[in-house]
Short mmCIF file of C-alpha atoms and ligand atoms in Angstrom, two decimals:
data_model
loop_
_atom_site.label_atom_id
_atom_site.label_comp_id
_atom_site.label_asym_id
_atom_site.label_seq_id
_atom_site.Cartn_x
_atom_site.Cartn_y
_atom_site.Cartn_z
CA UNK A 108 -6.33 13.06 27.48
CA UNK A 109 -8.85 12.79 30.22
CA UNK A 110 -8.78 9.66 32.13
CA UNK A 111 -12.37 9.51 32.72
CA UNK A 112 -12.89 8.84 29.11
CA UNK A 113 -10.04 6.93 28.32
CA UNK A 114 -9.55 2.87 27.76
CA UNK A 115 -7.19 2.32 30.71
CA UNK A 116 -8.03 -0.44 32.23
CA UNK A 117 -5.92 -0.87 35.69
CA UNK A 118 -6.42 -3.78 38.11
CA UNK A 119 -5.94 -3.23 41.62
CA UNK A 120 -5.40 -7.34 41.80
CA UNK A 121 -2.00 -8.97 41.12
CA UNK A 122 -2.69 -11.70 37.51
CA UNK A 123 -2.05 -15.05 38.99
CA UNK A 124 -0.63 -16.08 35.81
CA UNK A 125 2.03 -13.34 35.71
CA UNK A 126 5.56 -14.70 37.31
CA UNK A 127 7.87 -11.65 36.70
CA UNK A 128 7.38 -7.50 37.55
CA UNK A 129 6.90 -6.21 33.91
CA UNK A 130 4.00 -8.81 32.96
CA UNK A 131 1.96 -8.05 36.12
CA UNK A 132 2.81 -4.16 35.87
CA UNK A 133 2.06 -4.14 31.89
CA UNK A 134 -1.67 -6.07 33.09
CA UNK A 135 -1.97 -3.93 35.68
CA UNK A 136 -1.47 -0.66 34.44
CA UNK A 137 -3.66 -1.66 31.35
CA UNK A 138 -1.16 -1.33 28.90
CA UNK A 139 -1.80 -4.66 26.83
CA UNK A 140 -3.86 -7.82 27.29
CA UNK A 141 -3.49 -11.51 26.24
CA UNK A 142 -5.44 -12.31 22.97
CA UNK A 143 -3.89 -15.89 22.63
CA UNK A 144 -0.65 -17.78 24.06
CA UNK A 145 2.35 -14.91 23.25
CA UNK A 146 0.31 -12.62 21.43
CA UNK A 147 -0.72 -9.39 23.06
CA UNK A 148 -2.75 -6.61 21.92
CA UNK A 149 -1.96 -2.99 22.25
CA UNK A 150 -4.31 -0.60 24.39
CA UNK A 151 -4.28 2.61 24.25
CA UNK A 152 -1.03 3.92 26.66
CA UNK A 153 0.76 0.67 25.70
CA UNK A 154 0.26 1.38 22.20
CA UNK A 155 2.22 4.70 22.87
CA UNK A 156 4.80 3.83 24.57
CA UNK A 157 5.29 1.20 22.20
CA UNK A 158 5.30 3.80 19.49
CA UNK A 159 7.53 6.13 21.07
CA UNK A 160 9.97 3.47 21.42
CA UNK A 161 9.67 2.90 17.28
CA UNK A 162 10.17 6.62 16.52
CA UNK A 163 13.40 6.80 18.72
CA UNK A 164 14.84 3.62 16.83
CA UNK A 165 13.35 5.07 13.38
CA UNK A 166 15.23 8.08 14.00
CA UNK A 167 18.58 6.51 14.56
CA UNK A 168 18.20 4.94 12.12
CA UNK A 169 17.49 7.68 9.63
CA UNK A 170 20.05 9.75 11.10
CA UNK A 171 22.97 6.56 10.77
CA UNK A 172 21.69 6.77 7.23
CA UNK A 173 19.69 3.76 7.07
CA UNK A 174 16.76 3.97 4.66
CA UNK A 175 13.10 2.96 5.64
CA UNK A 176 11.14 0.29 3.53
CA UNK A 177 7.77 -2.21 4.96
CA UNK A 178 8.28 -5.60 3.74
CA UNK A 179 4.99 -7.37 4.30
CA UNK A 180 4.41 -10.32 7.27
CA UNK A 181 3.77 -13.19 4.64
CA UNK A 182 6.10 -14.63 2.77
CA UNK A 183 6.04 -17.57 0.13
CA UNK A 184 8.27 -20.55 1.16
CA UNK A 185 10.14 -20.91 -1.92
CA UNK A 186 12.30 -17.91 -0.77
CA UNK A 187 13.17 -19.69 1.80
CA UNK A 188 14.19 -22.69 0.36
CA UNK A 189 16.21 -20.84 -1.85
CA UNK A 190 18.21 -20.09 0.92
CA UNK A 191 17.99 -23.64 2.51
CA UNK A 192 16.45 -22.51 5.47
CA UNK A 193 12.88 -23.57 5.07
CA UNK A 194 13.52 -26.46 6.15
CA UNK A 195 16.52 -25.46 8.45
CA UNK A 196 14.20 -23.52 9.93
CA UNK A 197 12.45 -26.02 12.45
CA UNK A 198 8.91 -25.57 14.26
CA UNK A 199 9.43 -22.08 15.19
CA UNK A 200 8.40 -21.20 11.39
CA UNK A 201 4.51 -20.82 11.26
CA UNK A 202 3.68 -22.09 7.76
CA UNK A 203 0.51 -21.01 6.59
CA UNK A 204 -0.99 -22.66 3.24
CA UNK A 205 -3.33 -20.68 1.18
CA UNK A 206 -6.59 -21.72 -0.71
CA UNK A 207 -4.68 -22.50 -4.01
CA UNK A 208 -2.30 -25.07 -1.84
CA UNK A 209 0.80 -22.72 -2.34
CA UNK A 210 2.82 -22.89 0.78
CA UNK A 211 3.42 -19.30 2.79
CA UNK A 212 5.04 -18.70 6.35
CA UNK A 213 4.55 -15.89 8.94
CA UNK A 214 8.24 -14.33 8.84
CA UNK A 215 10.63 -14.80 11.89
CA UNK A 216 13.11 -12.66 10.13
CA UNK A 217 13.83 -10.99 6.80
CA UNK A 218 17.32 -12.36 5.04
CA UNK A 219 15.56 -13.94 2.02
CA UNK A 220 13.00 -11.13 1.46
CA UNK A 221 15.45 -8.12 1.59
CA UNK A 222 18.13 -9.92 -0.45
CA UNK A 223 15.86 -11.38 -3.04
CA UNK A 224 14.15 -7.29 -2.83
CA UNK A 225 18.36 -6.56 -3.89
CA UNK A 226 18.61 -8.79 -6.51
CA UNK A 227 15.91 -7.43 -8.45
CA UNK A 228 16.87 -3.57 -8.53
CA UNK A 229 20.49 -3.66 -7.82
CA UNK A 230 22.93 -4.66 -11.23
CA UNK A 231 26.55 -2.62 -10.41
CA UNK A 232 29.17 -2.41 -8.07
CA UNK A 233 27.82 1.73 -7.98
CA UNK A 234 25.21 0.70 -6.81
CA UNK A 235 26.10 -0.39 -3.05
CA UNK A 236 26.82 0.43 -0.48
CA UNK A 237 23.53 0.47 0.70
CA UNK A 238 21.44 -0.07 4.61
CA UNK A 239 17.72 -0.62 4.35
CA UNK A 240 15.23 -1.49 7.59
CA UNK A 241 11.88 -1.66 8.58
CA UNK A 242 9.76 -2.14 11.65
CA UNK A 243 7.08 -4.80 10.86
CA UNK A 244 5.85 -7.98 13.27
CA UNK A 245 7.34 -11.32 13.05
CA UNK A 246 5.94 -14.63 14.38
CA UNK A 247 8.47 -17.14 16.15
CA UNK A 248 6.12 -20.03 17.63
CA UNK A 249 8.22 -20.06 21.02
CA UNK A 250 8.39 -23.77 23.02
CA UNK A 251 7.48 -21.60 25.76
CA UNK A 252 6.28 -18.16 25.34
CA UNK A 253 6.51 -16.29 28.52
CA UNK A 254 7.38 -13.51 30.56
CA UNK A 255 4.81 -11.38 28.51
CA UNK A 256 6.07 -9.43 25.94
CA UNK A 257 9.44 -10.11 26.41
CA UNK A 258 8.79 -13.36 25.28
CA UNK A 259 6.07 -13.56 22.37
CA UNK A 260 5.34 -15.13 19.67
CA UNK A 261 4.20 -12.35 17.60
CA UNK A 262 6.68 -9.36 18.26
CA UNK A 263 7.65 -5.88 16.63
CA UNK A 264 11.31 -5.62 15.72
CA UNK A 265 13.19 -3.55 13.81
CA UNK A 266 15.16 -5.69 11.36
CA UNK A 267 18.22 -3.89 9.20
CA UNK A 268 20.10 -5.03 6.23
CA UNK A 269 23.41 -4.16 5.08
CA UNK A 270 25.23 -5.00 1.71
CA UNK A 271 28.52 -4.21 0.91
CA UNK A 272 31.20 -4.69 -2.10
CA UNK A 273 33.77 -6.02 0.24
CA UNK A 274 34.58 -6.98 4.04
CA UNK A 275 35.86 -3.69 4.90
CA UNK A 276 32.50 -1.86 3.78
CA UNK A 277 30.57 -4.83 5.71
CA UNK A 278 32.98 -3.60 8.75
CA UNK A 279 32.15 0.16 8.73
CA UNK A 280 28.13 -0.59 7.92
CA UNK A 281 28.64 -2.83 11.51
CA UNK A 282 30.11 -0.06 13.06
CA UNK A 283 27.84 2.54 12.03
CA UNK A 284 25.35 0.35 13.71
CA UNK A 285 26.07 -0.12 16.82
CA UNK A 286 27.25 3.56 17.18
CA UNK A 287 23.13 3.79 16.41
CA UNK A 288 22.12 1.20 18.67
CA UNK A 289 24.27 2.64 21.38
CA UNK A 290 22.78 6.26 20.75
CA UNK A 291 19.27 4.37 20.15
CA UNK A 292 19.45 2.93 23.71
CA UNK A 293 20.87 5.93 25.22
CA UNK A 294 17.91 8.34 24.25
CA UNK A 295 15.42 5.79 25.59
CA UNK A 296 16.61 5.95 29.22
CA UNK A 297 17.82 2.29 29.34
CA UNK A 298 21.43 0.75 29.70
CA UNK A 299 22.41 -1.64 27.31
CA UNK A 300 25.74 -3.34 26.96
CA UNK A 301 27.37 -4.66 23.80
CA UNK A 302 28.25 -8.26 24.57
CA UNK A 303 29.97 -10.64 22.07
CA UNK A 304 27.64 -13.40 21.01
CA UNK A 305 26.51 -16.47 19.21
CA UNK A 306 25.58 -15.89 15.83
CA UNK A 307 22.74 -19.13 16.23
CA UNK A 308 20.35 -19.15 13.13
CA UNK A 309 21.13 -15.91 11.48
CA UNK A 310 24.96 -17.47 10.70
CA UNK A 311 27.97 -15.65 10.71
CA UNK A 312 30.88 -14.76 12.23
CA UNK A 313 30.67 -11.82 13.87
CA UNK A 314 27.98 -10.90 16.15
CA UNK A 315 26.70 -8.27 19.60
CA UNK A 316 23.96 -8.46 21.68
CA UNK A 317 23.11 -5.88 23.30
CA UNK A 318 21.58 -6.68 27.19
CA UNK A 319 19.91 -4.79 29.62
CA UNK A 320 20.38 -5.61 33.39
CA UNK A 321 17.88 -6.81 35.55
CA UNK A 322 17.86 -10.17 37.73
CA UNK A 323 14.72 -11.49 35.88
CA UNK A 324 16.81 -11.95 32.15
CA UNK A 325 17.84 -15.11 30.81
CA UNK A 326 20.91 -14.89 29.47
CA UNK A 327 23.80 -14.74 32.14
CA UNK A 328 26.38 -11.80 31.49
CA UNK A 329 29.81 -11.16 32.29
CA UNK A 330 31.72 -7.55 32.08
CA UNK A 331 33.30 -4.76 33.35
CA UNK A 332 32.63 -2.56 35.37
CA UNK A 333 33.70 0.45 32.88
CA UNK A 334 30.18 -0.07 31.14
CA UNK A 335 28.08 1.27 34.15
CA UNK A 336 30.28 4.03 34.71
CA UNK A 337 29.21 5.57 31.20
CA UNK A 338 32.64 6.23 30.05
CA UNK A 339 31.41 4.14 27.47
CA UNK A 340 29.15 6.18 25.75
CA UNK A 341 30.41 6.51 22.07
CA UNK A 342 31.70 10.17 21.47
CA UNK A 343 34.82 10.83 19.16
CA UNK A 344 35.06 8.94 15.73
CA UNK A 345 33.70 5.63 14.77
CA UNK A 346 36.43 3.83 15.06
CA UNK A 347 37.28 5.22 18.43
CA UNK A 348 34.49 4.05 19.59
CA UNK A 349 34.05 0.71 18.10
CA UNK A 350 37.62 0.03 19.60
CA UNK A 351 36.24 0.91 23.14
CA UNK A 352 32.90 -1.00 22.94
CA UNK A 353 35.06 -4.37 22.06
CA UNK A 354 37.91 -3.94 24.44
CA UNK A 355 35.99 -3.27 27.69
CA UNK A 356 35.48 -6.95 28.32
CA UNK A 357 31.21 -7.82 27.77
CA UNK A 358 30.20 -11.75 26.90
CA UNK A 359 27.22 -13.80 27.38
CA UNK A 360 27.79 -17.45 29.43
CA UNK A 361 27.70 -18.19 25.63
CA UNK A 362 30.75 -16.76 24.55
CA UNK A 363 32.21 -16.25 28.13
CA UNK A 364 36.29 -16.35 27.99
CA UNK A 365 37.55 -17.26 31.48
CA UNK A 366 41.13 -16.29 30.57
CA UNK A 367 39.70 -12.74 29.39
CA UNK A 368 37.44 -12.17 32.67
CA UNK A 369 41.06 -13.38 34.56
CA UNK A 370 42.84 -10.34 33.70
CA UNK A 371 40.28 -7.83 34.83
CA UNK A 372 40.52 -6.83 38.18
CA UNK A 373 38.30 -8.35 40.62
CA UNK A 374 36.63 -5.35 42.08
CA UNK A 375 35.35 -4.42 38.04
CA UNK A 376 34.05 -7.60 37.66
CA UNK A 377 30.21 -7.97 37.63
CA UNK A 378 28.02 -11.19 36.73
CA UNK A 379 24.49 -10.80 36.45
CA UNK A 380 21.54 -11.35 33.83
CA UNK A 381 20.52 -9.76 30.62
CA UNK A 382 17.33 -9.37 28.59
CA UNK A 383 18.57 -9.30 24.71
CA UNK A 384 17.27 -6.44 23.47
CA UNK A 385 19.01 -6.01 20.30
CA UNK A 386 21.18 -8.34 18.07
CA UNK A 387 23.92 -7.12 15.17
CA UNK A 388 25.35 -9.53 12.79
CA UNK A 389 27.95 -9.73 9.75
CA UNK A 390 28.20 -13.09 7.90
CA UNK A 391 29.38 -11.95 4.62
CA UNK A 392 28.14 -13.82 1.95
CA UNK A 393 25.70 -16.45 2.87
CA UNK A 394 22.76 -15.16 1.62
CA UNK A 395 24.09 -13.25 -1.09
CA UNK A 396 25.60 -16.75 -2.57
CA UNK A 397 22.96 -19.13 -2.10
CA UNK A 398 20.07 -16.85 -3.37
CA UNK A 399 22.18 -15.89 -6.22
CA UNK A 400 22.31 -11.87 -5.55
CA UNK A 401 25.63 -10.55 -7.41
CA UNK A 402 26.62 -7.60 -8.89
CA UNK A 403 28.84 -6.43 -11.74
CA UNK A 404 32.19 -4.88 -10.78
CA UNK A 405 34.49 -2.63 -12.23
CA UNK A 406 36.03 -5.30 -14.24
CA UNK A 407 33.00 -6.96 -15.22
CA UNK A 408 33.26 -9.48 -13.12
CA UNK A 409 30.60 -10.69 -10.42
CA UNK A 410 30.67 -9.58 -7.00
CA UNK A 411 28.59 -10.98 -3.99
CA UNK A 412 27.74 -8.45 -1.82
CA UNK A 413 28.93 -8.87 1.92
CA UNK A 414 25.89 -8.55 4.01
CA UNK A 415 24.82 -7.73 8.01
CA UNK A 416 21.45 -7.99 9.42
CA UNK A 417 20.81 -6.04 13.16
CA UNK A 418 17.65 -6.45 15.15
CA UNK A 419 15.73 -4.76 17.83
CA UNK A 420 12.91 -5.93 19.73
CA UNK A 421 11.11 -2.71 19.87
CA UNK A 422 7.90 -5.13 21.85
CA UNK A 423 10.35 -6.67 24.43
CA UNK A 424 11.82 -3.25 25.26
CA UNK A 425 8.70 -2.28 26.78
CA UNK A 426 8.53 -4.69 29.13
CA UNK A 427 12.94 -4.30 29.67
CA UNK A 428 12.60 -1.23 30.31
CA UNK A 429 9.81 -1.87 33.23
CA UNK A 430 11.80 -4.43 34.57
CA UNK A 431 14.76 -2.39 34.81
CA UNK A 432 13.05 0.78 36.01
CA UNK A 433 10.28 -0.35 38.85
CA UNK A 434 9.21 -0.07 42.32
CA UNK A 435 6.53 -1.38 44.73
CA UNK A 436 4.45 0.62 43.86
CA UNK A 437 4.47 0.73 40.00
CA UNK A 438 6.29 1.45 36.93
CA UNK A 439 9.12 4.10 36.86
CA UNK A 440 9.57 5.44 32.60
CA UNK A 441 12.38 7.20 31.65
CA UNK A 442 10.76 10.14 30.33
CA UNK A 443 11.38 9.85 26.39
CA UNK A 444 8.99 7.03 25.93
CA UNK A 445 6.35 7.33 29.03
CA UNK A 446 3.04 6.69 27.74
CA UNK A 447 2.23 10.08 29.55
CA UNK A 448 5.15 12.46 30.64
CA UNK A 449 2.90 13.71 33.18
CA UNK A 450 -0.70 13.24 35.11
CA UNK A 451 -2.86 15.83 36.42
CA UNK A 452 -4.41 14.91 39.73
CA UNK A 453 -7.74 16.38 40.31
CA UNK A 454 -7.96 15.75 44.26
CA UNK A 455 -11.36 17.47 44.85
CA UNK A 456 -13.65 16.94 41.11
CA UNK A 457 -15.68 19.02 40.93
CA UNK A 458 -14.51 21.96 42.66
CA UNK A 459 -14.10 25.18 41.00
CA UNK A 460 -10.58 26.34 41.76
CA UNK A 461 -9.28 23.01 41.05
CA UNK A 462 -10.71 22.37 38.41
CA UNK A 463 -9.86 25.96 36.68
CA UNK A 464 -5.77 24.95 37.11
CA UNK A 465 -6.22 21.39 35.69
CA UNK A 466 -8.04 22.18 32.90
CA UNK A 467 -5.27 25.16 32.37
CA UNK A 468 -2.60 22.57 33.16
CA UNK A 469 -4.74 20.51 30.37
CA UNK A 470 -4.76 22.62 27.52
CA UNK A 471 -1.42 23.74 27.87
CA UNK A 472 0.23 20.09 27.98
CA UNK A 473 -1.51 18.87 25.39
CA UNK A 474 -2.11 15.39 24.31
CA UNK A 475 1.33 14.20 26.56
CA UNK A 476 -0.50 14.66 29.58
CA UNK A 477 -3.63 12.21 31.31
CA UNK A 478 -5.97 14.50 33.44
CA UNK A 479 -7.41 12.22 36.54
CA UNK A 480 -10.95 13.81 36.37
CA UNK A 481 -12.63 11.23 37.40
CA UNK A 482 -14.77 11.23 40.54
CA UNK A 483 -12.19 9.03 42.95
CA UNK A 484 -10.87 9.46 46.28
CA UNK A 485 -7.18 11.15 46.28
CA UNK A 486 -5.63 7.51 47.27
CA UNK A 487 -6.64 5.73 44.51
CA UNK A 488 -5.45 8.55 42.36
CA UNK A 489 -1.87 8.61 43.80
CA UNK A 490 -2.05 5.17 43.84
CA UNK A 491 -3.22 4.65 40.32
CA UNK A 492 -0.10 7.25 38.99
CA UNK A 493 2.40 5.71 40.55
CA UNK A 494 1.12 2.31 39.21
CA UNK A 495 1.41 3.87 35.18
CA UNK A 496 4.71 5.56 36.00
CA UNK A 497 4.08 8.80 34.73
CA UNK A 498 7.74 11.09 35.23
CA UNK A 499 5.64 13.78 36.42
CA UNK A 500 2.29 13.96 38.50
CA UNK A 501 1.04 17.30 39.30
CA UNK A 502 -1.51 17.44 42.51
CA UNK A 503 -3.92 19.79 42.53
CA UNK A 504 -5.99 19.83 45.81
CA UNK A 505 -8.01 22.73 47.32
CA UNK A 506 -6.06 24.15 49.51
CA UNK A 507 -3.19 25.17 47.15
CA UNK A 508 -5.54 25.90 44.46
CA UNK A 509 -6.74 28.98 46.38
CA UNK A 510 -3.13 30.44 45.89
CA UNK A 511 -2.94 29.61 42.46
CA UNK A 512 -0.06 26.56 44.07
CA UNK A 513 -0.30 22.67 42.77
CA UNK A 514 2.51 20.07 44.19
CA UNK A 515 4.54 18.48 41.77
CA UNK A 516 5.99 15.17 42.08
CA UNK A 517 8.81 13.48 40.20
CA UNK A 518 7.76 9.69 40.31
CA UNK A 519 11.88 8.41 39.99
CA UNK A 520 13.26 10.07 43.12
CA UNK A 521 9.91 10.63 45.03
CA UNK A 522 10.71 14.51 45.00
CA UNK A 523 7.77 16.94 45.75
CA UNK A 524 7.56 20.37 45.35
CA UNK A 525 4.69 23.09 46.20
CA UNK A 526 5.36 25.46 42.97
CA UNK A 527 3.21 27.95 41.08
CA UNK A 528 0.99 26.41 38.22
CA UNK A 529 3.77 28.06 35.44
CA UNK A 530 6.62 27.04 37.10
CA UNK A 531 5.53 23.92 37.32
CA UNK A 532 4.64 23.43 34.01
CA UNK A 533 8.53 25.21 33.05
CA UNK A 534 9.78 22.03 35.19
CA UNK A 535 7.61 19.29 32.95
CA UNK A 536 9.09 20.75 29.99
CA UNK A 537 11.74 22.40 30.50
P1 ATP B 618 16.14 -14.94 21.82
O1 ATP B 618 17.56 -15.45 21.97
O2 ATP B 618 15.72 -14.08 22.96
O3 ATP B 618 15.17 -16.00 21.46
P2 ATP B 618 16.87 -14.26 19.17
O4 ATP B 618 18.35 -14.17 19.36
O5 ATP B 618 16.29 -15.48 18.58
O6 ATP B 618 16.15 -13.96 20.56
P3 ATP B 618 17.04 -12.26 17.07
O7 ATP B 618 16.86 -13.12 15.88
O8 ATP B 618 18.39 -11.79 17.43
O9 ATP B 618 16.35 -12.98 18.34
O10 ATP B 618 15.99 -11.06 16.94
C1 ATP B 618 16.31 -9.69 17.17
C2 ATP B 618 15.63 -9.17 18.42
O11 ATP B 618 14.24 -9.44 18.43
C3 ATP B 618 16.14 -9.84 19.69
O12 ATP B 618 17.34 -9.23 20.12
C4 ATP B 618 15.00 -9.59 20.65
O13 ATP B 618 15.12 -8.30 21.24
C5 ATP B 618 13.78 -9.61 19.76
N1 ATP B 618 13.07 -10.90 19.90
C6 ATP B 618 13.46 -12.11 19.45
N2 ATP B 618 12.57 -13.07 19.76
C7 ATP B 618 11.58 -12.44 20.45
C8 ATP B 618 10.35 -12.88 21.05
N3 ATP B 618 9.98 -14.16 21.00
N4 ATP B 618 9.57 -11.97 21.67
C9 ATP B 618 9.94 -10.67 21.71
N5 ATP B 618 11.07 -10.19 21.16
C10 ATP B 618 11.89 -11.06 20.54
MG1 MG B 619 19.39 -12.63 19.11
#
């Protein structure tokens, strides 16, 4: 993509309105603006980072054997009083009514819609088990939206459902999910931890969130020190690993047990703050019972399914990961879901060695790489690549263009290197 024709808008000014890193570096690096009070839109290198995210997640998904459906954004209230929660629900429920008075709500979350979507196909006990998700907007009218993305009031998540014949099934389809969201997290370039947590509106019994560090989150966290090392990674068997996620010690101030945190020794101890980035739940049969969802079981007799529902927040990761992985002078992306995973730095347009390697370098990266061709001194370049985080900048000025040399520069560790124009490219994607 060539920058000079691109819809990038950067600001060299600091928003006033911006309090925390990731809001002013998301404004500044043009990757969304503000259409209303928590709801952004997408520009063009936000709206690929933000879709690199979604195929990572989709991917884990498919590969944990979840299956992918789109339930639409509207749904009709008498769902949700089925369920009781229409009215449970409070102000955070936009409730839209349509021209023939029927009464329809922007969904928060989809319980009623996915079990009521159950009830209507599923008859037998050989039916289940079954996981289902998608990755569709919700609208939560936040007190206070905030913070930018990370706290909106329209949002992309990725919202999965689990039904089961009994509480061990519910267990393993729990399991199988955060071995995902672990892996999920992992390919991203972020750290999350697997805290236990508050089951709040969803209901429940059991329930993880899963927290990134950084000093700017709201929730407070408590846990050992075992989860930075990365010993805690998930290889070996499910229920290996399910075993080690719940026995390092990892709580919220929600859930925080003081005579837990006692027994750990002081120097693994570490308090900080979390952004939630992902939530996993099992509370059996609420939903299945009040909406009426059962199935027939080898006896003939009725069975309601045990069910688990397990979010992401696929819009707030964007701005988690930035505010985990920033500097001074800009964004830092892990390079998996970079809107670019490299820029090519035309220090002298115009010229025709210089030009000659970019557009090779061009052509050759494809559609992953953003080619500075516009007619700007070399400072604002640099300073303009550092600011969208690219992994990789590539510098081609004149004087290393007459021996076929560029520099190369990895934007994480400030690392440059005078290479040949192939073996820097072998670097990038190698
Ligand atoms: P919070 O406690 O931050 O309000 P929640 O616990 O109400 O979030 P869940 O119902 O668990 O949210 O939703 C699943 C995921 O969706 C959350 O883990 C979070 O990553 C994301 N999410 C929730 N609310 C918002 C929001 N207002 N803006 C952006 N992402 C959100
Ligand atoms: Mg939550």
């Amino acid at each position: 993509m060539r920058l000079s024709a691109s819809l990038i808008p950067t600001l060299k000014e600091t928003p006033a309105d911006a309090q925390i890193a990731s809001h002013r570096l998301m404004l500044r690096a043009g990757l969304v603006r503000q259409m209303a009070s928590g709801i952004y839109a997408w520009l063009p290198a936000g709206h690929r980072v933000l879709t690199k995210i979604a195929q990572i997640v989709r991917e884990e998904q498919d590969a944990a054997g979840v299956q992918e459906l789109l339930m639409p954004t509207i749904q009709s209230a008498e769902l949700w009083r089925e369920s009781g929660r229409y009215d449970a629900y409070g102000k955070e429920m936009l409730r839209i009514t349509d021209r023939h008075e029927r009464e329809l709500l922007y969904g928060p979350t989809n319980e009623e819609m996915i079990t009521a979507i159950m009830r209507d196909s599923v008859r037998s006990y050989r039916d289940l088990p079954q996981m289902l998700y998608h990755i569709q907007w919700k609208f939560r009218d936040e007190v206070r939206p905030r913070f930018g993305v990370l706290r909106g009031r329209e949002f992309l998540m990725k919202d999965a459902y689990s039904f089961d014949l009994d509480y061990a099934g519910a267990l393993i389809a729990y399991k199988k999910m955060m071995l995902a969201y672990m892996r999920t997290f992992q390919r991203i370039g972020v750290t999350a931890i697997p805290m236990r947590a508050d089951t709040g509106q969803i209901g429940g019994d059991l329930s993880h969130e899963f927290h990134v560090l950084a000093p700017t989150g709201e929730s407070g966290v408590f846990y050992d020190s075992a989860f930075e090392a990365g010993d805690a990674r998930g290889a070996g068997d499910l229920d290996a690993f399910y075993e080690q996620m719940t026995t390092i010690y990892a709580a919220t101030d929600e859930k925080h047990d003081l005579n837990a945190w006692a027994a750990i020794p002081d120097e693994r101890k570490r308090e900080g703050r979390g952004i939630e980035v992902g939530q996993i739940f099992y509370f059996g049969k609420k939903y299945s019972e009040t909406m009426d969802f059962g199935v027939i079981g080898p006896d003939g007799a009725k069975i309601f399914p045990e069910m688990g529902s397990y979010g992401i927040g696929v819009s707030r990761l964007v701005g988690a990961i930035i505010e985990a992985r920033h500097d001074e002078a800009g964004i830092i992306w892990p390079d998996a879901v970079a809107p670019f995973r490299a820029a090519i730095l035309n220090l002298r347009q115009g010229d025709a060695a210089t030009g000659a390697i970019c557009e090779a370098l061009h052509d050759k990266l494809g559609a992953d790489a953003l080619y500075d061709d516009r007619d700007e001194r070399a400072g604002a370049k640099f300073a303009e690549a550092d600011l969208m985080g690219h992994p990789w900048q590539i510098i081609v000025g004149p004087r290393g263009a007459a021996n076929g040399q560029v520099e190369l520069k990895r934007r994480a560790t400030g690392e440059r290197a005078d290479l040949s124009v192939e073996d820097a490219l072998a670097r990038i994607l190698g």
